[in-house]
Coordinates of C-alpha atoms and ligand atoms in Angstrom, one line a residue:
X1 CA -10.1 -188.1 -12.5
X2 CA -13.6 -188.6 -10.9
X3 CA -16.8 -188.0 -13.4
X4 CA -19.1 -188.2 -10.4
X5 CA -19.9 -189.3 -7.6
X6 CA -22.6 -191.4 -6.6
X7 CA -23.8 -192.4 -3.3
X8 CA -25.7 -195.7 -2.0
X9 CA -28.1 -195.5 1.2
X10 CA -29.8 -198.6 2.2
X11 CA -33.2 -197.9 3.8
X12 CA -33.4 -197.8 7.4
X13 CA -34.6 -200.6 9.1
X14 CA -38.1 -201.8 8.4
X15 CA -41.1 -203.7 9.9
X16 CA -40.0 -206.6 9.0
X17 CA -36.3 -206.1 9.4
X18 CA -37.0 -205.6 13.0
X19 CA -39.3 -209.3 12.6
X20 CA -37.1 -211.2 11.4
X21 CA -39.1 -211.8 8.2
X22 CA -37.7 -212.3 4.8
X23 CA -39.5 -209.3 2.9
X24 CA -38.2 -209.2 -0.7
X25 CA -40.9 -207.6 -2.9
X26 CA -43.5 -207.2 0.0
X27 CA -44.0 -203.3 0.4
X28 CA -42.9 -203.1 4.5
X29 CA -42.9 -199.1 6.4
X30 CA -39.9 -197.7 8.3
X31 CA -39.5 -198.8 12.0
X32 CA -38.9 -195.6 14.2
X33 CA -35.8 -196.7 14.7
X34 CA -35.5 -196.7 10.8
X35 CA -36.7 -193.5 10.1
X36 CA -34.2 -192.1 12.9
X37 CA -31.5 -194.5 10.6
X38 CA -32.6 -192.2 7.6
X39 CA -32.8 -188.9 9.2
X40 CA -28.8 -189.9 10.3
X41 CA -27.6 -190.5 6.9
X42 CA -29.3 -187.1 5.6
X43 CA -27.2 -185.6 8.3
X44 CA -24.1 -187.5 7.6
X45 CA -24.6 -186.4 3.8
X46 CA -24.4 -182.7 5.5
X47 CA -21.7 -183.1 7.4
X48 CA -19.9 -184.5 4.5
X49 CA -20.8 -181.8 2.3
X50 CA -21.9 -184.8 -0.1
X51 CA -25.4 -183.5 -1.1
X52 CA -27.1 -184.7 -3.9
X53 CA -28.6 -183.3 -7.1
X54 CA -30.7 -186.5 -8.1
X55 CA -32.1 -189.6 -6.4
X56 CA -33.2 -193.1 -7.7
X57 CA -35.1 -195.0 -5.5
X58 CA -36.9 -198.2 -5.7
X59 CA -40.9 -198.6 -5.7
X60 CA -41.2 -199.9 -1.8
X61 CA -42.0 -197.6 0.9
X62 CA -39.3 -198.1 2.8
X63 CA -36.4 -196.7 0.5
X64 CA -39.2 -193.9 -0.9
X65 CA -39.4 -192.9 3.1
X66 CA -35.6 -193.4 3.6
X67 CA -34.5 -191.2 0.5
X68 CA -37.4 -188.2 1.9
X69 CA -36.2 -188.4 4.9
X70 CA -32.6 -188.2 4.3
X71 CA -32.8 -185.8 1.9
X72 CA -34.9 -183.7 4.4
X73 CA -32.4 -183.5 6.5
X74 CA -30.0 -182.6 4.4
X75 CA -31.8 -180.0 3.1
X76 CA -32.3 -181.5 -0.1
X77 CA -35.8 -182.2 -0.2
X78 CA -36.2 -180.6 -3.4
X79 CA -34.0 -182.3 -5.7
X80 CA -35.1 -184.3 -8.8
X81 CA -36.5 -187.9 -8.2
X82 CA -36.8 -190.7 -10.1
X83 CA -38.1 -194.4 -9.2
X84 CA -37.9 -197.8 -10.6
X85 CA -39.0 -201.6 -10.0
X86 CA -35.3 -202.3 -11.5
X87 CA -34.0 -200.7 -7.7
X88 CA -36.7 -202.9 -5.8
X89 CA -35.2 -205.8 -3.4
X90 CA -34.4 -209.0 -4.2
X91 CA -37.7 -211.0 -4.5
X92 CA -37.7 -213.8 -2.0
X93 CA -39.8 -216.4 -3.4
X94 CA -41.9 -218.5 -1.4
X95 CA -39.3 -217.1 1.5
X96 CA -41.6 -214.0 1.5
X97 CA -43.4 -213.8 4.9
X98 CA -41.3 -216.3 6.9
X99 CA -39.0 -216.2 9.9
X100 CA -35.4 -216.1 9.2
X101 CA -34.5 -218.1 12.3
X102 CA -37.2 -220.3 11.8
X103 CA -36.3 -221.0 8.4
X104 CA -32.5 -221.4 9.6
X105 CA -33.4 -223.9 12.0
X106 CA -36.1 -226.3 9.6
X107 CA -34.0 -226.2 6.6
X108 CA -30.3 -225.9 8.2
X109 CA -27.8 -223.4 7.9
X110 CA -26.5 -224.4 4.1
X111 CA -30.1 -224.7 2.3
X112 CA -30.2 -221.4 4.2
X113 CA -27.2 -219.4 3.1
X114 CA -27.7 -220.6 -0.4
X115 CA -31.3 -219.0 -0.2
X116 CA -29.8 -215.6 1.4
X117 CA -26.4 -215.6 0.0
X118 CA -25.3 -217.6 -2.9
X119 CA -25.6 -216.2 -6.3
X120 CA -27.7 -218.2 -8.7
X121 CA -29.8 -221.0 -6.1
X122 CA -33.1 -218.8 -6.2
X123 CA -35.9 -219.4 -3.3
X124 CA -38.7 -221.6 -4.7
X125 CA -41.2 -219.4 -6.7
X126 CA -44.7 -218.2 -4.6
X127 CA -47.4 -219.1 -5.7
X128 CA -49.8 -216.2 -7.2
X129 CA -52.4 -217.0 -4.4
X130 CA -49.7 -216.6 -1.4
X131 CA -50.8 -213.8 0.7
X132 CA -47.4 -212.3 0.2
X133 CA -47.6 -212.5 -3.4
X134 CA -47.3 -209.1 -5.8
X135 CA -49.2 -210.5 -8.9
X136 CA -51.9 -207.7 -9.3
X137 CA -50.3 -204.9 -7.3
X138 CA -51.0 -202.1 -9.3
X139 CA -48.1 -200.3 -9.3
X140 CA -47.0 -203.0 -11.6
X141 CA -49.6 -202.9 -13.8
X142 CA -47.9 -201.6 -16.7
X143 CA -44.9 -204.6 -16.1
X144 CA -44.8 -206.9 -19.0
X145 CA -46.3 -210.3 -17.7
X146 CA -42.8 -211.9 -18.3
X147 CA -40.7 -209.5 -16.3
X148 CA -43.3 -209.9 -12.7
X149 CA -40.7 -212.1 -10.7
X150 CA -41.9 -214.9 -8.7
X151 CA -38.7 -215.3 -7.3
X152 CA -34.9 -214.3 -7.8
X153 CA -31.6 -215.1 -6.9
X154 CA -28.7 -212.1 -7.2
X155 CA -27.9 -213.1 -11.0
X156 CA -31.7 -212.1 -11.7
X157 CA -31.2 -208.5 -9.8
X158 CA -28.0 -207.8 -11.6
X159 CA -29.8 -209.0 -14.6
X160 CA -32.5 -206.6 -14.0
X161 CA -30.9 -204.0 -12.5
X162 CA -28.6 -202.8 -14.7
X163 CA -30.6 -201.9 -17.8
X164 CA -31.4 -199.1 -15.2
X165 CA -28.2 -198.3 -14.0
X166 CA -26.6 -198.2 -17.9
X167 CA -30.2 -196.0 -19.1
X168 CA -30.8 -194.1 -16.4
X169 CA -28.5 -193.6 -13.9
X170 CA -25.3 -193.8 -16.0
X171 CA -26.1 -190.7 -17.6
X172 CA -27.0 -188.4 -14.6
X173 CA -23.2 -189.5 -13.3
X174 CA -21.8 -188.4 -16.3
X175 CA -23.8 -185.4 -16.4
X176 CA -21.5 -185.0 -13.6
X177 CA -24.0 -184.9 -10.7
X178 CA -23.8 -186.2 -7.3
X179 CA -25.8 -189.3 -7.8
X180 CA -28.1 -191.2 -4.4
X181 CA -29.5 -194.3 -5.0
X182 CA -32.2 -195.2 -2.1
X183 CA -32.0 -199.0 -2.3
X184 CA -32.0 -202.5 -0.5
X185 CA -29.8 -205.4 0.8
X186 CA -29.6 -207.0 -1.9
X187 CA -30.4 -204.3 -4.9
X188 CA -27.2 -202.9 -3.6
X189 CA -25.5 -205.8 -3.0
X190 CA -25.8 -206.3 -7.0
X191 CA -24.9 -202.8 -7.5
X192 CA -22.0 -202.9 -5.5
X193 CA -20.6 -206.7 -7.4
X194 CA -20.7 -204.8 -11.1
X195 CA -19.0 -201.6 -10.3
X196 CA -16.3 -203.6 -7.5
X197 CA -16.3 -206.7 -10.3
X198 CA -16.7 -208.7 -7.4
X199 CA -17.0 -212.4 -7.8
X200 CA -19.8 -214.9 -7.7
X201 CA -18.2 -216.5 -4.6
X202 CA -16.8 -213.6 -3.0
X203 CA -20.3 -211.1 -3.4
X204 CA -21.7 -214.4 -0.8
X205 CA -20.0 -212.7 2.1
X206 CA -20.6 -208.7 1.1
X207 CA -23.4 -207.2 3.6
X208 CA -24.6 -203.7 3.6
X209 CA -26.1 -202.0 6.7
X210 CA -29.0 -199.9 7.4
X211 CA -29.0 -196.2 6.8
X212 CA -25.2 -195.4 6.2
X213 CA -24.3 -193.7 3.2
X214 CA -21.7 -195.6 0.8
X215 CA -19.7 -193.2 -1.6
X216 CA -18.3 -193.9 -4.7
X217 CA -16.2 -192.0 -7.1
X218 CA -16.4 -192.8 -10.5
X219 CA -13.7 -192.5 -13.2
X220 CA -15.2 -191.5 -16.3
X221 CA -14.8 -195.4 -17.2
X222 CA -17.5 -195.7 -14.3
X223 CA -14.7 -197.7 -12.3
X224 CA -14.4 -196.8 -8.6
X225 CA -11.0 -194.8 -7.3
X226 CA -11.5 -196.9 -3.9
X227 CA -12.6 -200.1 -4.7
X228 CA -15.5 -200.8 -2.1
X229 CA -16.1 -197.3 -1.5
X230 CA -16.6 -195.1 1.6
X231 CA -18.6 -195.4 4.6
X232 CA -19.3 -191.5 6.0
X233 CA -19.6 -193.6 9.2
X234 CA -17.1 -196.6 8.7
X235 CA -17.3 -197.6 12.7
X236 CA -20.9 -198.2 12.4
X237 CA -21.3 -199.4 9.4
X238 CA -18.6 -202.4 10.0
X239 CA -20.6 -203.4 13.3
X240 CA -24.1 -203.1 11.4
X241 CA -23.0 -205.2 8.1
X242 CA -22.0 -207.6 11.1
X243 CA -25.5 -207.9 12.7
X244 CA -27.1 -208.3 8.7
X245 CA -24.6 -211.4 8.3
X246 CA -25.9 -212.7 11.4
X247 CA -29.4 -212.6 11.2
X248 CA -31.1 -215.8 12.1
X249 CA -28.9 -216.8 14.3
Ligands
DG2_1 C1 -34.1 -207.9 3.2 C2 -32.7 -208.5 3.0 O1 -34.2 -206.8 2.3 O2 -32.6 -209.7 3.6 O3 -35.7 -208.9 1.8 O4 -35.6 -209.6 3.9 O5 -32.9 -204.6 2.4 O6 -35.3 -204.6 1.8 O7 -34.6 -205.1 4.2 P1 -34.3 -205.3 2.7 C3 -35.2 -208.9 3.0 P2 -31.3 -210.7 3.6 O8 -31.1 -211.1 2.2 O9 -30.2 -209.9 4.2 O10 -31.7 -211.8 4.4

């Protein structure tokens, strides 16, 4: 039996997506091309008759936009909305700020993978004064001192995130709502490794596109009935989880 259903929706592409850039924690807009990503997964939630009654989004721009946008046009704009730091990206590091392909070609395609990929090798920590640094942002103001991340691998986001997902989330599934979360790359990605029990070595090769929407239904033991989920566009998404894994190259 299915408790509820939740729905994942990576933001659209962003500034820096379209740059190249590792972005992590740094607060990016929507391309066009991203916002026309978002609008497309609204309507694909349409289509699908999959509308939400409650979205969780991170504190970044680009999945606030994503998640207005969708829900827009799904005509859904209304629904409740809740946001956390615990959904943010993945915080790069010192990787904040820097070309992807630059960095694949000065540090070499292992160093590289390990800083994009594996589970527990985090980036080296930036520095407080690094112009892509968060320290001071004030939308973190009330974050204890301990918690600000100066760097993280995906062990520290699955760490992070699920205090979230078990407090606040959790319950709105069992509540038996249709659940979106408005995340990132990587947010998701850890998401996606605790309810698929992926592995440490196997989460290395899992990418999640741009602006499709991923279902899952939940057993009331919060396990998925199709491991890995659905793709309302499975086509695209296969081809755009492609171009993530690529990127640098
Ligand atoms: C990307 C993910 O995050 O990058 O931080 O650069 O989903 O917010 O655009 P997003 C970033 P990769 O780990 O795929 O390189």
């Amino acid at each position: 039996p299915t408790v509820g259903t939740l729905v994942l929706l990576r933001h659209g592409e962003s500034d820096w997506n379209a740059k190249n850039l590792f972005t992590g924690w740094v607060d990016v807009d929507l391309t066009a091309k991203g916002e026309n990503e978002a609008r497309r997964g609204g309507e694909l939630l349409r289509e699908h008759g999959l509308l939400p009654d409650v979205v969780h989004t991170s504190v970044m721009r680009r999945a606030i936009r994503t998640a207005e946008l969708a829900l827009n046009a799904a005509d859904r704009h209304w629904i409740a909305v809740r946001r956390s730091w615990r959904l943010n990206e993945r915080h790069y590091g010192a990787l904040q700020g820097k070309n992807k392909k630059q960095t694949l070609e000065e540090y070499g395609e292992e160093q590289f993978m390990l800083w994009r990929r594996s589970y527990d090798t985090p980036p080296p920590p930036i520095a407080d004064d690094d112009e892509w640094s968060q320290v001071g942002d004030p939308r973190y103001a009330l974050l204890p001192t301990e918690l600000m991340p100066r760097t993280e691998c995906l062990k520290d986001v699955v760490e992070r995130m699920l205090p979230y997902w078990y407090d606040s989330i959790v319950p709105d599934i069992l509540a038996g709502r249709t659940v979106l979360v408005a995340a990132h790359g990587n947010s998701l990605r850890a998401l996606v490794k605790h309810l698929d029990q992926i592995s440490d070595e196997a989460i290395a090769k899992l990418n999640i596109p741009t602006g499709i929407p991923l279902r899952y239904d939940l057993d009331p033991l919060l396990r998925p009935q199709t491991l890995g989920g659905t793709y309302l566009d499975p086509e695209a998404a296969k081809a755009a989880a492609a171009a993530v894994a690529n990127q640098g190259r």
